[in-house]
PDB file of C-alpha atoms in Angstrom:
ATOM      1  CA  UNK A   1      -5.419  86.894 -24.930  1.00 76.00           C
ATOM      2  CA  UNK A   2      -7.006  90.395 -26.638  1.00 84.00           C
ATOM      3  CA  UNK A   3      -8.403  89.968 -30.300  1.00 90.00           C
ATOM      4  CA  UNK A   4     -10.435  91.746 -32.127  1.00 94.00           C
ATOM      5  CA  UNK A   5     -13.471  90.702 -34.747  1.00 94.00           C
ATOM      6  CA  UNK A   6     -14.285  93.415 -37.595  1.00 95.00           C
ATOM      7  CA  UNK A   7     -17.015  91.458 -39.440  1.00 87.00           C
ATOM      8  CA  UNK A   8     -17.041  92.101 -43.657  1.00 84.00           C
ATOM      9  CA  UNK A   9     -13.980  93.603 -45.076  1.00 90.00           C
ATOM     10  CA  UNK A  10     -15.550  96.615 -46.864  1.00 95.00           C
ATOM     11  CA  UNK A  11     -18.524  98.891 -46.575  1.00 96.00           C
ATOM     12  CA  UNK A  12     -20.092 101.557 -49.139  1.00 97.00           C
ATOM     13  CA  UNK A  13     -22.319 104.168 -48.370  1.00 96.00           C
ATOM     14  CA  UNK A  14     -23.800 106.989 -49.901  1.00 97.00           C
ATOM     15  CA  UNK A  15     -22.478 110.637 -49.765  1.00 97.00           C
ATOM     16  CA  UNK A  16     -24.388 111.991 -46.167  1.00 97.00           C
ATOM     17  CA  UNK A  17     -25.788 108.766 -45.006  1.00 97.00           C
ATOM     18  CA  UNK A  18     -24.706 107.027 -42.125  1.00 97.00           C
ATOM     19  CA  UNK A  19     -21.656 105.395 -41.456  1.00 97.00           C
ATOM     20  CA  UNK A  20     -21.758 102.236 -39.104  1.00 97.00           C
ATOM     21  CA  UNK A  21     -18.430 100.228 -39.168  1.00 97.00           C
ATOM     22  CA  UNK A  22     -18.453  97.352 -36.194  1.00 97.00           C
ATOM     23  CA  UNK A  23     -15.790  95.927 -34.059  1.00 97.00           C
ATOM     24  CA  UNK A  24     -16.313  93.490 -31.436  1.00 96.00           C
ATOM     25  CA  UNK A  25     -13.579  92.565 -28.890  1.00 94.00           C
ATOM     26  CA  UNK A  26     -12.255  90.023 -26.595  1.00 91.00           C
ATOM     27  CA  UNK A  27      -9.649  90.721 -23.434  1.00 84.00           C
ATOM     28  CA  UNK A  28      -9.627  89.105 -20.045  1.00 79.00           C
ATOM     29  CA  UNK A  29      -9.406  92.516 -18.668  1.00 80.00           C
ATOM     30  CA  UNK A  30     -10.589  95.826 -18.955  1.00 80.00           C
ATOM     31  CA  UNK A  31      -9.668  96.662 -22.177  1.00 86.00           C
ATOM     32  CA  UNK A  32      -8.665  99.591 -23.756  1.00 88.00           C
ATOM     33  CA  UNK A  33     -10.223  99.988 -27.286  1.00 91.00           C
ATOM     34  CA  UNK A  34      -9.318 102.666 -30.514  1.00 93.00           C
ATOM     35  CA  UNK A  35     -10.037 102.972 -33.718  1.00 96.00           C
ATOM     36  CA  UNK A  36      -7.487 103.861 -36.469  1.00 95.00           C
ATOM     37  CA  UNK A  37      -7.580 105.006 -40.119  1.00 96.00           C
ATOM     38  CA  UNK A  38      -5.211 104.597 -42.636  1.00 94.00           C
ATOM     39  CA  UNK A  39      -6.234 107.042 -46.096  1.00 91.00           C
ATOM     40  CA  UNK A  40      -4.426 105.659 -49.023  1.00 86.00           C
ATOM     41  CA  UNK A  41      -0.604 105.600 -48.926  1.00 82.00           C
ATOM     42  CA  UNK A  42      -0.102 107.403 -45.663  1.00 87.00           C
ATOM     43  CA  UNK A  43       0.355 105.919 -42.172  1.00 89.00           C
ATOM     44  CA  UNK A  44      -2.562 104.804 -39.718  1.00 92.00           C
ATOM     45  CA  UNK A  45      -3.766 107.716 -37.671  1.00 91.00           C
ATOM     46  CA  UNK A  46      -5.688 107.823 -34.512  1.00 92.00           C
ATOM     47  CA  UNK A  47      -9.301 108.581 -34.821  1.00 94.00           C
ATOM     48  CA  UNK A  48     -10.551 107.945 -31.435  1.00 93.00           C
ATOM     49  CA  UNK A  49      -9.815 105.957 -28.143  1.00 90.00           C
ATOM     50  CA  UNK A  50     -11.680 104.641 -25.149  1.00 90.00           C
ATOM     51  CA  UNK A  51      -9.327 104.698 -21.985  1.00 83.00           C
ATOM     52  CA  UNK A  52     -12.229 103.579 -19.373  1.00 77.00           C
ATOM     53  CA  UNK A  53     -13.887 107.068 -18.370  1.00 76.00           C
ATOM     54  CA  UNK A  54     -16.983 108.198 -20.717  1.00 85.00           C
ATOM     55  CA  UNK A  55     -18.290 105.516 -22.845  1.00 89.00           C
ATOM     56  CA  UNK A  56     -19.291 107.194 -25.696  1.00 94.00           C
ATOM     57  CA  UNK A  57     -16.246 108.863 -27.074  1.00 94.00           C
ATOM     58  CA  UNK A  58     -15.952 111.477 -29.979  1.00 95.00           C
ATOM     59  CA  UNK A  59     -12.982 111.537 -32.648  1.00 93.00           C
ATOM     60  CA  UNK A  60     -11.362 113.444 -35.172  1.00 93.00           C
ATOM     61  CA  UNK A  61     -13.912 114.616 -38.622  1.00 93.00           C
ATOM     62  CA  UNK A  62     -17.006 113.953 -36.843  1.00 95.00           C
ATOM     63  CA  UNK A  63     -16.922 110.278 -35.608  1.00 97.00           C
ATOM     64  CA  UNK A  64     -17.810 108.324 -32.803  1.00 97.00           C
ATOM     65  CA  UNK A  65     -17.419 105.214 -30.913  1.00 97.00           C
ATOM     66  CA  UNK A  66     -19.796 103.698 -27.938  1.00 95.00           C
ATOM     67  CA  UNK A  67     -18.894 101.278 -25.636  1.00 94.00           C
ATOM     68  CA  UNK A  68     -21.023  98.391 -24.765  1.00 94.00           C
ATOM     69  CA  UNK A  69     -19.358  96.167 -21.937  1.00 91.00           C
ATOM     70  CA  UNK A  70     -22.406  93.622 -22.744  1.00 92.00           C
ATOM     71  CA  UNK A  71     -22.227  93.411 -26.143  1.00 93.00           C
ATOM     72  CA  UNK A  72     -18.459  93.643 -26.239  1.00 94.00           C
ATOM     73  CA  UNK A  73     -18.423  96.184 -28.657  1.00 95.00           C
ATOM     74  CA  UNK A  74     -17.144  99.313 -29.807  1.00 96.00           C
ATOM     75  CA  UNK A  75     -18.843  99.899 -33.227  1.00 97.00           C
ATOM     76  CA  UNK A  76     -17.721 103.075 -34.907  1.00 97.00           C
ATOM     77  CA  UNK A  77     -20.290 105.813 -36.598  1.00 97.00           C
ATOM     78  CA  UNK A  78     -20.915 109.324 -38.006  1.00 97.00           C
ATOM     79  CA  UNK A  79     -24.246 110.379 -38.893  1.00 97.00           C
ATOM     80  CA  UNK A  80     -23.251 112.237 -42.873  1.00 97.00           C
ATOM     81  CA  UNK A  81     -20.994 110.445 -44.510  1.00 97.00           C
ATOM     82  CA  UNK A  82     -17.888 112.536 -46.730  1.00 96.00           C
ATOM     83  CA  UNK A  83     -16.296 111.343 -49.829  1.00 96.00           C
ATOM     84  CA  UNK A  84     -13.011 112.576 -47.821  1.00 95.00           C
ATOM     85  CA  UNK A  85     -14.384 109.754 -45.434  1.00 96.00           C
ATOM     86  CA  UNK A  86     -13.230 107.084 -48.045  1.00 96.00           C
ATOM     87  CA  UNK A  87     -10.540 104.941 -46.225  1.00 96.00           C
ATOM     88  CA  UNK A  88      -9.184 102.168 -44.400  1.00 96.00           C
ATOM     89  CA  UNK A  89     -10.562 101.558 -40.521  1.00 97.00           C
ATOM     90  CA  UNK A  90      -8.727  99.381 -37.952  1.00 97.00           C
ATOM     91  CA  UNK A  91      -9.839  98.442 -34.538  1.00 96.00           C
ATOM     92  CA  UNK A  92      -7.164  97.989 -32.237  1.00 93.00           C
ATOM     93  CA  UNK A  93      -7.575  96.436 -28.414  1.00 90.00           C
ATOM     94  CA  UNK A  94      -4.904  96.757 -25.597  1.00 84.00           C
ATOM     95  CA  UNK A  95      -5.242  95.384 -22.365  1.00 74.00           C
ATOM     96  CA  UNK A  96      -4.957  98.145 -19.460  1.00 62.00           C
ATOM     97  CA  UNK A  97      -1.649  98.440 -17.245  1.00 56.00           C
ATOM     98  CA  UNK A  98       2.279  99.293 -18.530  1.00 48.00           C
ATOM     99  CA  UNK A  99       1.799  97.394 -22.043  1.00 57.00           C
ATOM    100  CA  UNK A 100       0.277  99.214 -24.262  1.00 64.00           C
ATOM    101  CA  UNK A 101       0.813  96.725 -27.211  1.00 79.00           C
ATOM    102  CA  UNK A 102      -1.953  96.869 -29.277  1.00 86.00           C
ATOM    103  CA  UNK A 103      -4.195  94.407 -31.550  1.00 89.00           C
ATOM    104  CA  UNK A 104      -5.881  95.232 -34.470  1.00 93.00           C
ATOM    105  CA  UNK A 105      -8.439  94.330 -36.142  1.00 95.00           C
ATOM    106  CA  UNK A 106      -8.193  93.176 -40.618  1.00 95.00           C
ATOM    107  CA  UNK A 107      -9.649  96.420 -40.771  1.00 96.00           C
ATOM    108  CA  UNK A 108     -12.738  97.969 -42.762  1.00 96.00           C
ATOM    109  CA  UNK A 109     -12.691  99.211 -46.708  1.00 96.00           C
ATOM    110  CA  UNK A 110     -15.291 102.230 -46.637  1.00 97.00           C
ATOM    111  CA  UNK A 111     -16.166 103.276 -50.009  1.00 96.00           C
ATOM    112  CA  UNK A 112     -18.056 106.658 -50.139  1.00 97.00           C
ATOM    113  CA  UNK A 113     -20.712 107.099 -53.380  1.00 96.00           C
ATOM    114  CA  UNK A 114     -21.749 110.283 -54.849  1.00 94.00           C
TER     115      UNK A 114
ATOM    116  CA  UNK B   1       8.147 117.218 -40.032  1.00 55.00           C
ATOM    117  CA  UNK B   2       8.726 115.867 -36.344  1.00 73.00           C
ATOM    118  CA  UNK B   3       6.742 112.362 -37.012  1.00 91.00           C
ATOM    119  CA  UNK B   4       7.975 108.916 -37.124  1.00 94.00           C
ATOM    120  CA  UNK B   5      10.092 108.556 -40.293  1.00 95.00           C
ATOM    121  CA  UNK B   6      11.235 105.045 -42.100  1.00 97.00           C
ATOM    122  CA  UNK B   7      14.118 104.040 -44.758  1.00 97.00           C
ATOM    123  CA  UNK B   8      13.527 102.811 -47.278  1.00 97.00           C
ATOM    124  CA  UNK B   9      10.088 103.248 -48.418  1.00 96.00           C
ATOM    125  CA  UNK B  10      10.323 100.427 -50.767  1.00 97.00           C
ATOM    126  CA  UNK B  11      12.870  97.749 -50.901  1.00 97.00           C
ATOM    127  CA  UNK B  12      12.397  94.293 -53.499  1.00 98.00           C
ATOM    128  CA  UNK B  13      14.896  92.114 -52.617  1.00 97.00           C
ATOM    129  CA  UNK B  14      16.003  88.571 -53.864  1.00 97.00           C
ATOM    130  CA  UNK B  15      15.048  85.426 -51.513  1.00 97.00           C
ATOM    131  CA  UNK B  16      18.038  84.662 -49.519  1.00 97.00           C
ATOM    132  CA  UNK B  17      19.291  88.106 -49.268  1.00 97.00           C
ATOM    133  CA  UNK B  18      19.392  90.295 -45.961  1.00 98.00           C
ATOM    134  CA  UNK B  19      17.537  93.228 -45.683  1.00 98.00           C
ATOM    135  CA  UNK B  20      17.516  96.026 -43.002  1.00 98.00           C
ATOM    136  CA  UNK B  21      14.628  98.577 -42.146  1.00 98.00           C
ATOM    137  CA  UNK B  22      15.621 101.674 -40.441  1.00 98.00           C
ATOM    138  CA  UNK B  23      12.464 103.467 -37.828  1.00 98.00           C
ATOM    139  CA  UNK B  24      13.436 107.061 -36.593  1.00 97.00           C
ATOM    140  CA  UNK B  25      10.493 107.892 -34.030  1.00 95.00           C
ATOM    141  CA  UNK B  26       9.221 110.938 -32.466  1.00 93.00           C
ATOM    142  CA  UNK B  27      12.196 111.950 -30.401  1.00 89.00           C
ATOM    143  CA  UNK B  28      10.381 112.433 -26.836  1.00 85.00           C
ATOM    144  CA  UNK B  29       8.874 109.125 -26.998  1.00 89.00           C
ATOM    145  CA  UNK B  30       9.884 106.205 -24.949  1.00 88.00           C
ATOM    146  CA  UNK B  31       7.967 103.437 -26.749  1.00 90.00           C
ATOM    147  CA  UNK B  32       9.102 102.268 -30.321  1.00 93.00           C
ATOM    148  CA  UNK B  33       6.948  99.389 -32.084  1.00 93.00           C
ATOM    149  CA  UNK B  34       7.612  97.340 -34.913  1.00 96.00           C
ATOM    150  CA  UNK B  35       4.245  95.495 -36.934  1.00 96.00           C
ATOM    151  CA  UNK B  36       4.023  93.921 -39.922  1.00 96.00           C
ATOM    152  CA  UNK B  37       1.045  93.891 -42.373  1.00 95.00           C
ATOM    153  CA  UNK B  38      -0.099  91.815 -45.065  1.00 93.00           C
ATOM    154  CA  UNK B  39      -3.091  92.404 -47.993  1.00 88.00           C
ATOM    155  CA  UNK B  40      -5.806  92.264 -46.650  1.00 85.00           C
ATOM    156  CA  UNK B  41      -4.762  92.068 -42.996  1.00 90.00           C
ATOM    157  CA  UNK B  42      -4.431  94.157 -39.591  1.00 93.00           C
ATOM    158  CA  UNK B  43      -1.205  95.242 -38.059  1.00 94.00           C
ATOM    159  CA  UNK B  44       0.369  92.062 -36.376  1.00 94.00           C
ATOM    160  CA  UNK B  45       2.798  93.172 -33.743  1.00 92.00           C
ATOM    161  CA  UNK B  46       6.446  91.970 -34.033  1.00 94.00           C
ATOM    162  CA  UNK B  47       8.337  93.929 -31.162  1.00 94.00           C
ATOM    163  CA  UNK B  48       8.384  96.427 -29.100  1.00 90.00           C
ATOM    164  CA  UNK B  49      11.457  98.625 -27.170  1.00 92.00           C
ATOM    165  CA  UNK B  50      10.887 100.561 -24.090  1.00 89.00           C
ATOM    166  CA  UNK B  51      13.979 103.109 -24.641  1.00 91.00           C
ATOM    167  CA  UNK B  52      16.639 100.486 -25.148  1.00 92.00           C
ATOM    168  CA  UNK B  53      15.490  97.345 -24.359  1.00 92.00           C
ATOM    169  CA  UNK B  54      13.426  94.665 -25.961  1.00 92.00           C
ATOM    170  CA  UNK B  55      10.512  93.548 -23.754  1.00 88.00           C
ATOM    171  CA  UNK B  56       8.448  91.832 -25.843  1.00 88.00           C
ATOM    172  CA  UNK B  57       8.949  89.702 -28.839  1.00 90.00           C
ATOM    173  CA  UNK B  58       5.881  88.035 -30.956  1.00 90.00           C
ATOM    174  CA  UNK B  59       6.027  84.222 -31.862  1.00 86.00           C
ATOM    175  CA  UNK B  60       5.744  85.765 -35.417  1.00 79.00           C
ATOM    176  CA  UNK B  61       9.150  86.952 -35.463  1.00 84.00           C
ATOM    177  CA  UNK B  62      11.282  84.131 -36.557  1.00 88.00           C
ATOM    178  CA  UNK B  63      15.182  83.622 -35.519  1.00 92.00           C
ATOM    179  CA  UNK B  64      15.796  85.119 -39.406  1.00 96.00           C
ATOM    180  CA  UNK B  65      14.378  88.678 -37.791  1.00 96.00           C
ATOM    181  CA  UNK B  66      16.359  90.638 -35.277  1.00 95.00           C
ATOM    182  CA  UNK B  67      15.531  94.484 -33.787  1.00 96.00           C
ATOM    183  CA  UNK B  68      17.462  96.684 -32.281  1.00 96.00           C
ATOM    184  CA  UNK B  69      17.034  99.821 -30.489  1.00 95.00           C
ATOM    185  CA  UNK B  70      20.825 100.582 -29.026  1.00 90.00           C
ATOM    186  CA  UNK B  71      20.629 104.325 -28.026  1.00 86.00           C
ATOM    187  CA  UNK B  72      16.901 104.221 -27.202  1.00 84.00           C
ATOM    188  CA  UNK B  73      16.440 106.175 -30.281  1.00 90.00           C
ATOM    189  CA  UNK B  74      16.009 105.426 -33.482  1.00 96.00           C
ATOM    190  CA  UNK B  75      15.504 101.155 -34.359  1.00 97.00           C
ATOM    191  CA  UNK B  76      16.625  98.693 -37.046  1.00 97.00           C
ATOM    192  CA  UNK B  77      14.827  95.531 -37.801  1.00 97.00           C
ATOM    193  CA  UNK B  78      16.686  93.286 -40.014  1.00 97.00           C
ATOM    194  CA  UNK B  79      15.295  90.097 -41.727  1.00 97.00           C
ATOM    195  CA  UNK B  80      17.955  87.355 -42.594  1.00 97.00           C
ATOM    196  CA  UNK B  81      17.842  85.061 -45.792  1.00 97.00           C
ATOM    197  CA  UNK B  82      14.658  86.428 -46.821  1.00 97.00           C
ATOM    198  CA  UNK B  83      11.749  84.480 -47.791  1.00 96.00           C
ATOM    199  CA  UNK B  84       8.755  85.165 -49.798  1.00 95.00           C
ATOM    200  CA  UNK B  85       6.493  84.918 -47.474  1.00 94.00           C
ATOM    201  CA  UNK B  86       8.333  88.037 -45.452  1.00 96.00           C
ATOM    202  CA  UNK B  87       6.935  89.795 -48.537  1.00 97.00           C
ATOM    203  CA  UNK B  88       5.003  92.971 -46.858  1.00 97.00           C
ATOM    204  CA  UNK B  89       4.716  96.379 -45.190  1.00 96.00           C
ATOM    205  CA  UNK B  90       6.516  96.724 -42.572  1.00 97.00           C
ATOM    206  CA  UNK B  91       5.164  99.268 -39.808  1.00 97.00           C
ATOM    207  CA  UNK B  92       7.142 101.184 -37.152  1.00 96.00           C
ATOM    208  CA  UNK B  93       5.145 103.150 -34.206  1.00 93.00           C
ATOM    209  CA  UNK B  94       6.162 105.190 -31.337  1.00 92.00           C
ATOM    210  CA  UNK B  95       4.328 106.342 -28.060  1.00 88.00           C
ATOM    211  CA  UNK B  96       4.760 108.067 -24.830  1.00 81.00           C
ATOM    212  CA  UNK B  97       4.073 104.376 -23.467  1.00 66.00           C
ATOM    213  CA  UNK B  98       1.557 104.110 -20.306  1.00 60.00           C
ATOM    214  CA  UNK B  99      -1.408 105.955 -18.680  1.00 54.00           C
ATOM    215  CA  UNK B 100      -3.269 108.317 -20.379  1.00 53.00           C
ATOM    216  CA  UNK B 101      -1.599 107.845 -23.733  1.00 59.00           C
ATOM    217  CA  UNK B 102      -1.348 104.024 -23.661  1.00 61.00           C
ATOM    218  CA  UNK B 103      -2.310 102.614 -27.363  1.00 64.00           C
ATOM    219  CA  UNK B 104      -2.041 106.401 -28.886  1.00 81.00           C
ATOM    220  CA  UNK B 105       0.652 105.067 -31.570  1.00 88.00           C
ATOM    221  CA  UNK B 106       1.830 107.077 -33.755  1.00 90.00           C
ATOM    222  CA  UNK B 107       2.981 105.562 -36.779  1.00 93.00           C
ATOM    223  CA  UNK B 108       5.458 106.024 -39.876  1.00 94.00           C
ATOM    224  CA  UNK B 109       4.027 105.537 -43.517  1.00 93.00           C
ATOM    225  CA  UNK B 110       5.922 102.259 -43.479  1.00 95.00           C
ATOM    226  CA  UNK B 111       8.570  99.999 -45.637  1.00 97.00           C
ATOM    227  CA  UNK B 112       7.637  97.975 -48.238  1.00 97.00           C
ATOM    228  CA  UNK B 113       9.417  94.807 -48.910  1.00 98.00           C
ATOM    229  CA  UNK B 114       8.991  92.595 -52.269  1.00 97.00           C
ATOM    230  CA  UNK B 115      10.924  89.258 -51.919  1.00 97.00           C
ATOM    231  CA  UNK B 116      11.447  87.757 -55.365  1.00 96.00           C
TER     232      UNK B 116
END
């Protein structure tokens, strides 16, 4: 079975330092990893996906996600943090093939200071 | 706005009573999802339709929860004799289903149900 560990439930960082949100995962196969955000009341929206070609992939607003087979991880960063950055992030895993059902994460509270 | 829509934004309800949720998702996609989410908590998946039919159903839905997807269009997920403890958001997603987009859900803003 696919699950997915996001370790502390919130993170807060200054306005332009780094952001560095972690997600660790677990799937018997070849997974298929994303990360979603959620800003307050609106719906989750995809920021980035891995899909098994590059392993570093780049999102939407200037973030990125590596891939680390060994580690089984998929930590998300971006090197300035934004106060627009302030938000709800959700790691999601699906296991390659037809089913594309996915499982998230409890998700990530980053708080952005001034 | 062409994304995935849901009705009723907010519903409170008294335990015991039947609610229904209604998901209208982006109209060329094949895939329709249904997750629920508690404080606190990731998306758990419920269901999920590929056009019309059902092919997967989570142990977390409970014989009180039924979905429906008859025209491969929009869905309905009703919860019988509701409980508190069905007290949450209830997500709906849709998705062009496998390959290249597999996983690229695209949700609705979600209903929120408050069981008294």
């Amino acid at each position: 079975a696919q699950s997915v560990t996001q370790l502390g439930s919130h993170v807060s960082v200054s306005e332009g330092a780094l952001v560095l949100l972690r997600c660790n995962y677990s799937s018997s196969v070849p997974p298929y990893l994303f990360w979603y955000v959620q800003y307050p009341n609106q719906g989750l929206q995809l920021l980035l996906k891995y899909t098994s070609a590059a392993t570093l992939v780049k999102g939407i607003n200037g973030f990125e996600a590596e891939f680390k087979k060994s580690e089984t991880s998929f930590h998300l960063t971006k090197p300035s943090a934004h106060m627009s950055d302030a938000a709800e992030y959700f790691c999601a895993v699906s296991e390659t093939g037809a089913n594309s059902k996915l499982t998230f994460g409890k998700g990530i509270t980053l708080s952005v200071r001034p | 706005d062409t994304g995935v829509s849901q009705d009723p934004r907010h519903k409170i309800t008294k335990r015991g009573q039947n609610v229904t949720f209604r998901c209208d998702p982006i109209s060329e996609h094949n895939r329709l999802y249904w997750y629920r989410q508690t404080l606190g908590q990731g998306p758990e998946f419920l269901t999920y339709f590929q056009n019309e039919a059902q092919l997967e159903k989570s142990r977390l839905l409970s014989d009180r929860f039924s979905a429906e997807r008859p025209k491969g269009s929009f869905s309905t997920l009703e919860i019988q004799r509701t409980e508190q403890g069905d007290s949450a958001m209830y997500l709906c997603a849709s998705s062009l289903g496998s390959g290249v987009n597999t996983g690229e859900l695209f949700f609705g803003e979600g209903s929120r149900l408050t069981v008294l």
